[in-house]
Coordinates of C-alpha atoms and ligand atoms in Angstrom, one line a residue:
M30 CA 3.3 14.8 14.4
S31 CA 6.2 12.3 15.0
D32 CA 9.1 11.6 12.3
E33 CA 7.3 8.4 11.3
N34 CA 3.9 10.5 10.2
K35 CA 6.4 12.6 8.3
E36 CA 7.4 9.4 6.0
V37 CA 3.9 8.7 5.3
A38 CA 3.2 9.4 1.2
L39 CA -0.5 10.8 0.1
N40 CA -1.7 8.0 -1.0
K41 CA -1.5 6.3 2.8
P42 CA -2.8 7.1 6.1
C43 CA -1.0 8.9 8.3
L44 CA -0.2 7.3 12.0
V45 CA -1.2 10.5 14.6
S46 CA -1.4 9.8 18.3
L47 CA -4.7 11.8 19.5
V48 CA -5.0 13.4 22.7
E49 CA -7.8 12.9 24.7
G50 CA -10.3 16.1 24.6
K51 CA -8.6 17.3 22.2
K52 CA -9.4 18.6 19.1
Y53 CA -8.7 18.4 15.7
A54 CA -9.7 20.0 12.2
W55 CA -9.0 17.0 9.2
C56 CA -8.3 18.8 5.5
T57 CA -10.8 17.4 3.1
C58 CA -9.8 19.8 0.2
K59 CA -6.5 18.0 -0.3
Q60 CA -4.4 21.1 -0.5
S61 CA -3.3 21.5 3.3
K62 CA 0.3 21.5 3.4
T63 CA -0.1 19.8 6.6
Q64 CA -1.4 16.4 6.2
P65 CA -4.1 14.7 7.2
F66 CA -4.8 18.4 9.0
C67 CA -5.9 21.3 8.0
D68 CA -3.9 24.4 7.3
G69 CA -6.7 26.7 6.1
S70 CA -6.0 26.0 2.3
H71 CA -9.6 25.3 1.5
K72 CA -10.0 29.2 2.2
G73 CA -12.3 30.5 -1.3
T74 CA -13.6 26.9 -2.2
D75 CA -16.9 25.1 -0.6
L76 CA -15.2 22.6 1.4
K77 CA -14.7 22.8 5.1
P78 CA -12.5 20.8 7.3
L79 CA -13.7 18.1 9.6
V80 CA -13.7 19.0 13.0
F81 CA -13.8 16.2 15.7
K82 CA -12.5 15.3 19.0
A83 CA -10.6 12.7 20.5
D84 CA -12.4 10.6 23.0
K85 CA -9.5 8.8 23.7
D86 CA -5.8 8.7 23.8
E87 CA -5.3 6.4 21.0
D88 CA -3.3 5.7 17.8
V89 CA -5.2 5.7 14.9
L90 CA -5.0 5.8 11.0
L91 CA -6.1 9.1 9.1
C92 CA -7.0 9.5 5.8
T93 CA -4.3 11.7 3.3
C94 CA -5.8 10.3 0.1
K95 CA -9.5 11.6 0.8
A96 CA -11.3 9.1 -0.7
T97 CA -12.3 7.1 2.4
A98 CA -16.0 6.8 2.6
S99 CA -15.1 6.7 6.5
G100 CA -13.7 10.2 7.6
P101 CA -11.3 11.4 9.0
Y102 CA -10.0 8.0 9.6
C103 CA -9.1 5.4 6.4
D104 CA -11.1 2.3 5.4
G105 CA -8.6 1.4 2.9
A106 CA -10.2 3.2 -0.1
H107 CA -6.8 4.0 -1.3
N108 CA -5.3 0.5 -2.0
N109 CA -8.3 1.5 -4.8
L110 CA -6.6 4.4 -6.1
E111 CA -4.4 3.1 -8.4
D112 CA -5.2 0.0 -11.0
E113 CA -2.4 -2.4 -9.4
Y114 CA -2.4 -2.9 -5.0
A115 CA 1.0 -1.3 -4.2
E116 CA 3.6 -2.9 -5.1
A117 CA 7.3 -3.1 -4.0
S118 CA 9.1 -0.5 -6.1
A119 CA 13.0 -1.2 -7.7
E120 CA 14.5 1.0 -5.2
E121 CA 12.5 -0.9 -1.9
V122 CA 13.8 -4.6 -3.9
E123 CA 16.8 -3.2 -4.0
S124 CA 17.3 -1.7 -0.7
M125 CA 16.4 -5.6 0.6
K126 CA 18.7 -7.2 -1.8
N127 CA 21.1 -8.1 1.4
S128 CA 17.9 -9.5 3.4
V129 CA 18.8 -12.9 5.1
F130 CA 17.1 -15.8 4.6
V131 CA 15.8 -17.4 7.2
P132 CA 15.7 -21.4 7.4
R133 CA 13.0 -23.8 9.4
D134 CA 15.0 -24.7 12.6
H135 CA 13.9 -28.3 12.6
G136 CA 14.3 -29.2 8.9
E137 CA 11.6 -29.0 6.9
F138 CA 9.2 -28.0 9.7
G139 CA 9.5 -25.2 12.7
K140 CA 9.7 -21.7 12.9
A141 CA 11.7 -19.8 10.7
L142 CA 11.9 -16.9 13.1
I143 CA 12.2 -13.1 11.1
D144 CA 12.3 -9.7 12.2
G145 CA 11.0 -8.1 15.0
G146 CA 9.4 -11.3 16.5
A147 CA 7.5 -11.7 13.4
Y148 CA 7.9 -15.7 11.9
V149 CA 7.1 -18.5 9.7
L150 CA 6.1 -21.8 11.1
S151 CA 5.0 -24.8 9.2
P152 CA 3.6 -27.0 11.9
D153 CA 5.2 -30.5 12.5
D154 CA 2.3 -33.1 13.3
A155 CA 4.9 -34.8 16.1
N156 CA 4.1 -31.6 18.9
N157 CA 0.1 -32.6 18.3
K158 CA -1.5 -33.5 21.9
T159 CA -4.2 -35.8 21.6
A160 CA -8.4 -35.9 22.8
G161 CA -10.3 -38.7 21.2
N162 CA -10.1 -38.0 17.1
L163 CA -8.7 -35.0 18.0
N164 CA -4.8 -33.4 17.4
Y165 CA -4.2 -30.1 18.4
Q166 CA -1.5 -28.3 18.4
P167 CA -0.8 -24.4 19.5
V168 CA 0.9 -22.4 16.7
I169 CA 0.7 -18.9 18.1
A170 CA 1.1 -18.7 21.8
E171 CA 2.2 -16.3 24.3
V172 CA 5.8 -18.1 24.6
D173 CA 5.7 -17.0 20.7
G174 CA 5.9 -13.1 21.6
A175 CA 2.1 -12.8 21.3
T176 CA 0.3 -11.0 23.2
K177 CA -3.0 -10.4 21.9
L178 CA -4.1 -13.7 20.1
S179 CA -3.5 -17.2 20.3
L180 CA -4.0 -20.1 17.1
H181 CA -4.3 -23.7 17.7
R182 CA -4.5 -26.0 14.3
M183 CA -6.9 -29.0 15.2
V184 CA -7.0 -32.2 12.8
L185 CA -10.2 -34.2 13.1
S186 CA -10.4 -37.9 12.2
R187 CA -14.0 -39.2 11.6
G188 CA -16.4 -39.3 14.4
T189 CA -17.5 -36.4 17.5
S190 CA -14.6 -34.5 19.0
P191 CA -15.0 -34.3 23.2
W192 CA -16.3 -30.8 23.9
L193 CA -13.7 -28.1 23.7
Q194 CA -13.5 -24.2 25.6
Y195 CA -11.6 -21.7 25.8
K196 CA -13.1 -20.5 28.7
G197 CA -14.0 -16.4 29.0
V198 CA -12.6 -15.1 25.3
D199 CA -13.8 -15.1 21.6
T200 CA -13.0 -18.2 19.3
V201 CA -13.0 -17.8 15.6
L202 CA -12.6 -21.5 14.1
Y203 CA -11.7 -21.9 9.8
I204 CA -12.4 -24.7 8.3
V205 CA -9.4 -25.2 6.0
D206 CA -10.1 -28.8 4.8
G207 CA -13.3 -31.2 5.3
T208 CA -17.0 -30.9 6.0
G209 CA -19.2 -31.7 9.4
T210 CA -21.6 -30.3 11.9
I211 CA -20.7 -27.7 14.6
D212 CA -22.1 -27.8 17.4
I213 CA -22.0 -24.7 19.5
A214 CA -23.3 -25.1 23.3
G215 CA -26.2 -26.9 21.5
K216 CA -27.3 -25.4 18.5
E217 CA -25.8 -27.4 15.3
F218 CA -24.7 -25.6 12.0
Q219 CA -23.3 -27.6 8.8
V220 CA -19.7 -26.5 8.1
A221 CA -17.9 -26.8 4.9
K222 CA -14.1 -25.6 3.3
E223 CA -13.4 -22.2 3.3
T224 CA -15.7 -21.1 6.2
G225 CA -15.4 -19.3 9.3
I226 CA -17.7 -19.7 12.7
Y227 CA -18.0 -17.8 15.7
V228 CA -18.0 -18.9 19.5
R229 CA -18.7 -16.9 21.6
P230 CA -17.4 -16.1 25.0
G231 CA -18.7 -18.7 27.4
E232 CA -20.0 -21.1 24.7
A233 CA -18.2 -24.5 24.6
F234 CA -18.2 -26.1 20.7
R235 CA -18.0 -29.8 19.8
I236 CA -17.5 -30.8 15.6
I237 CA -18.9 -34.2 14.4
T238 CA -17.9 -35.5 11.1
D239 CA -17.6 -38.6 8.8
N240 CA -14.2 -37.4 7.4
N241 CA -11.2 -35.8 8.3
M242 CA -11.4 -31.8 9.0
T243 CA -8.4 -29.1 9.6
I244 CA -9.3 -26.3 11.5
F245 CA -7.2 -23.5 12.6
A246 CA -9.0 -21.7 16.2
A247 CA -7.6 -18.0 16.5
V248 CA -8.6 -17.0 20.1
C249 CA -9.1 -13.4 21.6
P250 CA -7.6 -12.2 24.1
M251 CA -4.6 -14.7 24.1
L252 CA -5.6 -18.0 25.7
T253 CA -3.0 -21.1 24.9
D254 CA -5.2 -23.4 27.1
L255 CA -8.0 -25.6 25.5
T256 CA -10.0 -27.1 27.7
I257 CA -11.3 -30.7 27.3
L258 CA -15.1 -30.8 29.2
D259 CA -16.6 -34.0 29.7
D260 CA -20.2 -32.4 28.5
N261 CA -21.5 -29.3 27.3
T262 CA -22.5 -27.3 30.5
A263 CA -22.9 -23.9 28.3
T264 CA -26.2 -22.4 26.9
F265 CA -26.1 -21.3 22.8
Q266 CA -26.1 -17.3 23.4
A267 CA -29.2 -17.1 21.4
D268 CA -28.7 -12.9 20.6
Y269 CA -26.4 -13.6 18.2
P270 CA -27.9 -16.6 16.1
E271 CA -25.6 -16.2 12.9
R272 CA -22.2 -17.9 13.5
V273 CA -21.4 -19.4 10.0
V274 CA -19.7 -17.1 7.0
A275 CA -18.6 -18.5 3.9
F276 CA -16.2 -17.7 1.0
D277 CA -18.0 -16.5 -1.5
L278 CA -16.1 -14.8 -4.4
A279 CA -19.3 -12.5 -5.8
T280 CA -19.5 -11.1 -2.5
A281 CA -15.6 -10.0 -2.0
N282 CA -14.2 -6.9 -1.7
V283 CA -11.5 -6.1 -4.4
M284 CA -8.8 -4.3 -4.0
A285 CA -6.8 -3.3 -6.9
N286 CA -5.8 -6.5 -8.6
R287 CA -6.2 -8.5 -5.4
F288 CA -9.5 -9.1 -3.4
Y289 CA -10.5 -10.2 0.3
Q290 CA -13.4 -11.1 1.9
E291 CA -14.2 -10.4 5.8
L292 CA -15.8 -13.6 7.3
V293 CA -16.0 -13.5 10.8
D294 CA -16.3 -9.8 12.1
K295 CA -18.7 -7.3 13.7
K296 CA -21.3 -9.0 11.5
V297 CA -22.1 -12.1 13.1
G298 CA -20.7 -10.0 16.8
S299 CA -17.4 -10.6 16.8
N300 CA -16.4 -7.2 18.4
E301 CA -13.1 -7.9 18.9
V302 CA -11.3 -10.1 16.1
T303 CA -11.9 -10.0 12.6
Q304 CA -11.6 -13.1 10.2
F305 CA -11.0 -12.7 6.9
I306 CA -9.3 -14.8 3.4
G307 CA -7.4 -13.1 0.5
E308 CA -6.0 -13.8 -2.6
V309 CA -3.1 -12.5 -3.8
P310 CA -1.4 -12.5 -7.0
L311 CA 1.9 -13.4 -8.7
S312 CA 3.2 -10.1 -7.0
R313 CA 5.5 -8.2 -4.4
A314 CA 3.4 -5.7 -2.0
A315 CA 4.8 -2.9 -1.1
M316 CA 6.1 -3.1 3.0
H317 CA 3.3 -1.8 5.2
R318 CA 2.5 -2.0 8.8
H319 CA -1.1 -2.4 10.6
L320 CA -1.6 -1.5 14.0
Y321 CA -3.5 -5.0 14.8
E322 CA -1.7 -8.3 15.6
E323 CA -2.3 -10.8 12.7
A324 CA -2.4 -14.3 12.3
I325 CA -2.0 -15.6 8.7
V326 CA -2.6 -19.4 7.5
I327 CA -1.4 -20.1 3.6
L328 CA -4.4 -21.6 1.9
H329 CA -2.7 -22.6 -1.1
G330 CA 0.5 -21.3 -3.3
F331 CA 3.6 -20.5 -2.0
G332 CA 6.2 -17.2 -1.7
R333 CA 8.1 -15.5 0.5
M334 CA 7.8 -13.3 3.8
W335 CA 9.9 -9.7 3.7
T336 CA 10.3 -8.0 7.2
G337 CA 13.0 -5.7 6.0
K338 CA 16.1 -7.8 7.3
K339 CA 15.2 -10.9 6.8
W340 CA 12.6 -12.9 4.9
A341 CA 11.4 -16.7 4.9
E342 CA 10.0 -18.9 2.6
V343 CA 5.6 -19.5 3.1
K344 CA 3.6 -22.4 1.5
L345 CA 0.5 -24.3 1.9
G346 CA -0.3 -25.0 5.6
D347 CA 2.2 -22.5 7.2
V348 CA 1.5 -20.5 10.0
I349 CA 2.5 -16.8 9.8
F350 CA 2.8 -14.5 13.1
L351 CA 2.4 -10.7 13.0
P352 CA 3.1 -8.5 15.7
H353 CA 1.2 -5.1 15.2
R354 CA 3.3 -2.0 13.7
Q355 CA 5.5 -4.8 11.9
G356 CA 6.1 -3.9 8.3
H357 CA 5.9 -6.8 6.3
S358 CA 5.3 -7.7 2.8
V359 CA 4.2 -10.6 1.0
E360 CA 5.5 -11.9 -1.9
C361 CA 3.8 -14.5 -4.4
T362 CA 5.9 -16.6 -6.5
D363 CA 3.2 -18.8 -7.7
K364 CA 1.9 -17.8 -10.9
N365 CA -1.5 -19.7 -9.7
G366 CA -2.1 -17.1 -6.7
M367 CA -1.7 -17.3 -3.3
R368 CA -4.6 -17.6 -1.0
L369 CA -4.5 -17.0 2.6
M370 CA -6.8 -16.6 6.1
G371 CA -6.1 -14.4 8.5
V372 CA -7.1 -13.1 12.0
F373 CA -6.0 -10.3 13.9
Y374 CA -7.0 -8.1 16.8
P375 CA -8.4 -5.2 16.9
S376 CA -10.8 -5.8 14.8
G377 CA -11.1 -3.6 11.8
S378 CA -10.4 -3.7 7.9
P379 CA -7.8 -5.7 6.2
A380 CA -7.3 -3.1 3.6
I381 CA -6.0 -0.6 6.6
N382 CA -2.3 -0.3 6.5
Y383 CA 1.0 2.1 6.3
Ligands
FES25 S1 -5.4 7.0 3.8 FE1 -7.2 7.4 2.6 S2 -8.7 5.9 2.6 FE2 -6.3 5.0 3.6

């Protein structure tokens, strides 16, 4: 087990590098002193360790809190063991009191590059390209250090956009503002604000609107080139009829004093990418990391993004890029809370962190 693993507390998962073909015994009795694995302490109880064999070399997060419903893997249940989501401790806040504030590199616009290649970007309309009624720009791309996913911001005025395609990859859209119709390779869906949409590899799409729309397009694997087509030559993949998922507070997952709802994920056939919408109360989260690469868009509210030695302000319309395993903490300083849309690869649950 690495030094990193020794630091993990019992209300957080443990990062373990599994070795293909090796068998592991995951503790279920909570008494092992060699968490997350069995040390024989269950003897005399009715409990037994869960023995499993790794089918590949893989870094995974194994549950140590034993509240998971997906043992031996963490499913995020540790976040609900307390009434409050894990907040930054006084010691943690003190340890970052000398963190350096990073402003945007072009006045009120541009990038604030924080630790480990993470950044906060305020997109500048001057960087838009235009295709008909569509103005678009990459906000996360390979040139920014992303390796798994890219993100475009699209702004549409009244009309019908050209046919668009990210060739051969998954496209996950999020409607920030406006209403309209999305035509995915010949099949139309009505869409509105706070809606996620999944376009499968090989399909093209266009947007028809009688108002203004702002849309973010996450693309995975990473592809920064948006192809503008003269016409649709693709066929809608009817084996996956459901493509649109609207935000619905009634079905959101409560995570202590905050909530999130997965929009585009495996339920609509998106096996690589997960998209979610989340609400953060006035608070400062404890530093944590994910095994995935993540893009976040601030939908309302404001606050700060801390990454250890540096921090940047975040506000409505900003984009945040987080490389996988980059420690980070979102602080909401808006008494009305902060809402954000996140999208990440590989797919999973946004509640799984370490
Ligand atoms: S550590 Fe148990 S669910 Fe995450």
